[in-house]
Amino acid sequence: MKIVIELYDHRYELWNYPEWCLGETRALAYDHEVIMVASEEQIAEHLSDMEVYFGWHLPEEKFVLAKNLKWLHSSSDDIRRQLYPAFVESDVVLTMSRGTRASAIAEHALGMMLYFARQFHICVRSQMRAAWARGTAWDHFPNFQELDGSVLGIIGLGRIGRELARRCKMLGMEVIATTKKWPSVKPDYVDHIGPPDELPLLLEESDFLVCCIPETGDTDIIMGYEQFKRMKKTAYFFNVGRGTAVNEDELVEALMDHLIAGAGLDTFQREPLPEDSYLWRLEGTLITPRIAGIGPHFWRRTHNTWLNLLRRYLAKEPFDEVVEKKVMVEIEIGGEGSEDKDAEALKKPGGSIVEKGN
């Protein structure tokens, strides 16, 4: 069996497949051919007879040549690019590295919360001018907050939302959340969970409101001027989910009208964020360039997921989670009934993977 790994030659070393990962894969699949390609020419040599592909994304022009492919594992937790019709209609099994960045993103959101709660943005601006701005800080006293005793609202209690909730509960916060995927048992680190139509409750009660939802057809623009108008004037809004959930022009307007105290954003409607966006220049904003998912344990977590699946594949055992491609497409385009199907996008496939195995 030929296993091809295409995770090479990224301009930033962070995203290149480490040697120790390759060694672990070869040790597990010791009696199979494990190929680490390092160029477009090399991947072209192996497309026709590879059975397993591990990479970020296999584009359609390569996929149509991969006649022997049975399983594709994406190292990303965003598989939208892979859902082109030819792949969706094929029998190739799709898995993905879900939740490998959840801890990093949760801590990024927590850092943004502390940044504003302790008014670090005032201090940083003063530091750049070499100004001892104690008086300025005192003038901003009403905006100083403590997380302990504050209310955290989480829009989207998925893996990122749960990691954030767990950390913030330990800091003494009251945690309220909305979610589509209803948990069978309410986590003890969440005080209240409601469906998406309880967003008004989060708007009115939260001191810190964090959007963690994925970008799907039915989550476009859930936060606009009217929603910000319902929030506390002392509240802060954060987006570490997808940029399409927020109307940025209306967020700027809300900030200029002092409807909320500030906003921290790691994801945007357009990326890179245009230079002429007012979000760059408002005092009450913190802009980070889609880096929330970066962390030292990314490859270890990603590789553990891959190795666990590969071990099952080699043993001809069913996978724990297989992406239901057609269901996922319906969710992505926001088709009718997509909310009901959201929880079906990942499910146990029974014995199907055994039949597709080596």
XYZ file of C-alpha atoms in Angstrom, residues 34-254:
221
model
C 5.277 5.912 3.005
C 6.183 8.687 0.577
C 6.863 12.249 1.699
C 6.674 14.350 -1.460
C 8.670 17.549 -1.709
C 7.547 18.993 -5.044
C 4.715 19.076 -7.562
C 6.731 16.731 -9.765
C 7.002 14.159 -6.987
C 3.308 14.153 -6.112
C 2.522 13.706 -9.818
C 4.578 10.495 -9.823
C 2.461 8.907 -7.093
C -1.074 10.075 -7.797
C -2.128 7.070 -9.856
C -1.292 4.385 -7.293
C -1.553 6.044 -3.886
C -4.188 4.543 -1.593
C -3.940 7.029 1.278
C -3.348 10.778 1.089
C -2.424 12.994 4.045
C -2.158 16.727 3.400
C -3.886 20.068 3.605
C -5.942 19.724 0.432
C -5.972 17.643 -2.735
C -7.179 19.863 -5.614
C -9.473 18.483 -8.269
C -6.864 18.340 -11.020
C -4.822 15.964 -8.859
C -7.797 14.050 -7.493
C -9.055 12.967 -10.911
C -5.699 11.218 -11.458
C -5.793 9.429 -8.095
C -7.711 6.387 -9.349
C -6.614 4.133 -6.458
C -7.299 6.614 -3.630
C -9.475 5.209 -0.842
C -8.867 7.543 2.103
C -7.972 11.246 2.369
C -7.058 12.758 5.727
C -6.864 16.544 5.925
C -4.481 18.047 8.437
C -6.766 21.073 8.531
C -9.974 21.545 10.510
C -11.416 23.489 7.554
C -12.245 21.174 4.655
C -14.389 23.462 2.509
C -11.872 23.539 -0.353
C -12.006 19.739 -0.518
C -15.750 19.630 -1.111
C -15.809 19.986 -4.886
C -18.415 17.819 -6.692
C -16.069 15.134 -8.030
C -14.707 14.427 -4.571
C -18.062 14.632 -2.798
C -19.617 12.141 -5.205
C -16.696 9.718 -4.938
C -16.333 6.765 -2.548
C -13.136 8.195 -1.043
C -13.382 8.376 2.742
C -12.669 11.812 4.220
C -11.390 12.495 7.727
C -9.998 15.681 9.224
C -7.976 16.966 12.157
C -10.725 18.480 14.266
C -10.044 20.542 17.354
C -6.246 20.514 17.124
C -6.139 24.310 17.491
C -8.988 24.688 19.972
C -6.795 25.243 23.029
C -4.646 27.872 21.315
C -7.678 29.744 19.984
C -9.400 29.640 23.367
C -6.326 31.088 25.070
C -6.029 33.714 22.345
C -9.597 34.819 23.092
C -8.832 34.803 26.814
C -5.782 36.988 26.185
C -7.925 39.461 24.278
C -10.386 39.548 27.157
C -7.633 40.314 29.662
C -6.141 42.908 27.297
C -9.293 44.983 27.523
C -10.299 44.121 31.091
C -6.981 45.493 32.376
C -6.927 48.332 29.806
C -3.634 47.206 28.300
C -4.511 49.007 25.072
C -4.228 52.319 26.946
C -0.871 51.298 28.386
C 0.541 50.066 25.069
C -0.303 53.312 23.301
C 1.288 55.292 26.114
C 4.369 53.070 26.069
C 4.921 53.801 22.382
C 5.147 57.493 23.336
C 7.331 56.797 26.400
C 4.547 58.364 28.463
C 3.944 57.526 32.146
C 0.177 57.420 31.772
C -1.055 56.617 35.265
C -3.434 59.557 35.110
C -4.783 58.351 31.773
C -5.381 54.928 33.298
C -7.144 56.484 36.259
C -9.326 58.446 33.839
C -10.327 55.095 32.328
C -11.138 53.591 35.719
C -14.807 52.838 34.848
C -13.565 50.574 32.042
C -11.290 48.467 34.258
C -12.826 45.050 34.893
C -12.048 41.785 36.609
C -12.919 38.501 34.946
C -13.851 37.079 38.321
C -17.564 37.688 38.730
C -18.093 38.777 35.103
C -20.385 37.081 32.607
C -18.910 35.356 29.558
C -21.200 34.724 26.605
C -20.077 32.162 24.016
C -21.732 31.997 20.611
C -21.058 28.451 19.464
C -20.151 25.924 22.160
C -18.030 23.708 19.941
C -14.521 22.561 20.747
C -13.137 26.095 20.897
C -16.090 27.336 22.925
C -15.787 24.492 25.417
C -12.052 25.071 25.884
C -12.723 28.765 26.494
C -15.604 28.048 28.875
C -13.511 25.626 30.919
C -10.698 28.120 31.386
C -12.961 31.054 32.175
C -15.041 29.109 34.680
C -11.861 28.440 36.642
C -11.308 32.208 36.715
C -14.641 32.715 38.438
C -16.728 33.779 35.469
C -20.369 32.944 34.894
C -20.570 31.188 31.525
C -23.616 31.258 29.261
C -23.668 29.911 25.714
C -25.672 29.101 22.621
C -25.125 26.024 20.484
C -26.674 23.963 17.714
C -25.055 20.730 18.827
C -26.845 20.036 22.074
C -24.669 18.148 24.589
C -26.169 15.029 26.144
C -25.011 16.294 29.540
C -24.478 19.986 30.372
C -20.793 20.557 31.179
C -20.231 21.666 34.763
C -18.190 24.633 33.501
C -21.228 26.133 31.734
C -24.012 27.767 33.743
C -26.573 27.981 30.951
C -26.831 26.556 27.420
C -29.485 27.605 24.941
C -30.239 27.225 21.220
C -29.079 29.861 18.710
C -32.314 31.827 19.095
C -31.226 32.681 22.647
C -28.590 35.041 21.256
C -30.537 38.043 22.683
C -29.929 36.662 26.183
C -26.179 36.598 25.549
C -26.256 40.099 24.102
C -28.005 41.540 27.153
C -26.176 39.637 29.907
C -22.576 39.269 28.725
C -19.680 41.414 29.878
C -17.487 39.588 27.362
C -19.085 38.056 24.266
C -17.034 35.667 22.137
C -18.088 34.364 18.724
C -16.680 30.885 18.062
C -18.975 29.645 15.299
C -17.697 28.133 12.039
C -18.348 29.748 8.695
C -21.376 28.036 7.183
C -24.160 29.313 4.985
C -26.565 29.905 7.832
C -24.120 31.790 10.059
C -23.472 34.780 7.796
C -23.835 38.113 9.608
C -25.357 37.296 12.952
C -23.727 40.344 14.583
C -24.637 43.800 13.290
C -25.564 47.219 14.640
C -28.864 46.100 16.137
C -27.181 43.264 18.016
C -24.414 45.522 19.357
C -27.088 47.993 20.407
C -28.546 45.354 22.742
C -25.225 44.797 24.537
C -24.024 46.570 27.656
C -22.083 49.751 26.913
C -19.291 48.348 29.101
C -19.192 45.014 27.231
C -16.559 43.734 24.824
C -17.046 41.633 21.701
C -14.549 39.140 20.258
C -14.516 37.077 17.076
C -12.230 34.053 16.821
C -14.629 32.062 14.645
C -15.297 33.210 11.098
C -15.284 36.727 9.736
C -18.556 36.374 7.859
C -20.442 36.284 11.169
C -19.872 40.012 11.743
C -20.861 43.064 9.726
C -17.619 45.000 10.136
C -19.004 48.320 8.920
C -21.763 48.135 11.501
C -19.250 47.078 14.166
C -17.237 50.231 13.387
C -20.398 52.280 13.650
C -21.285 50.626 16.956
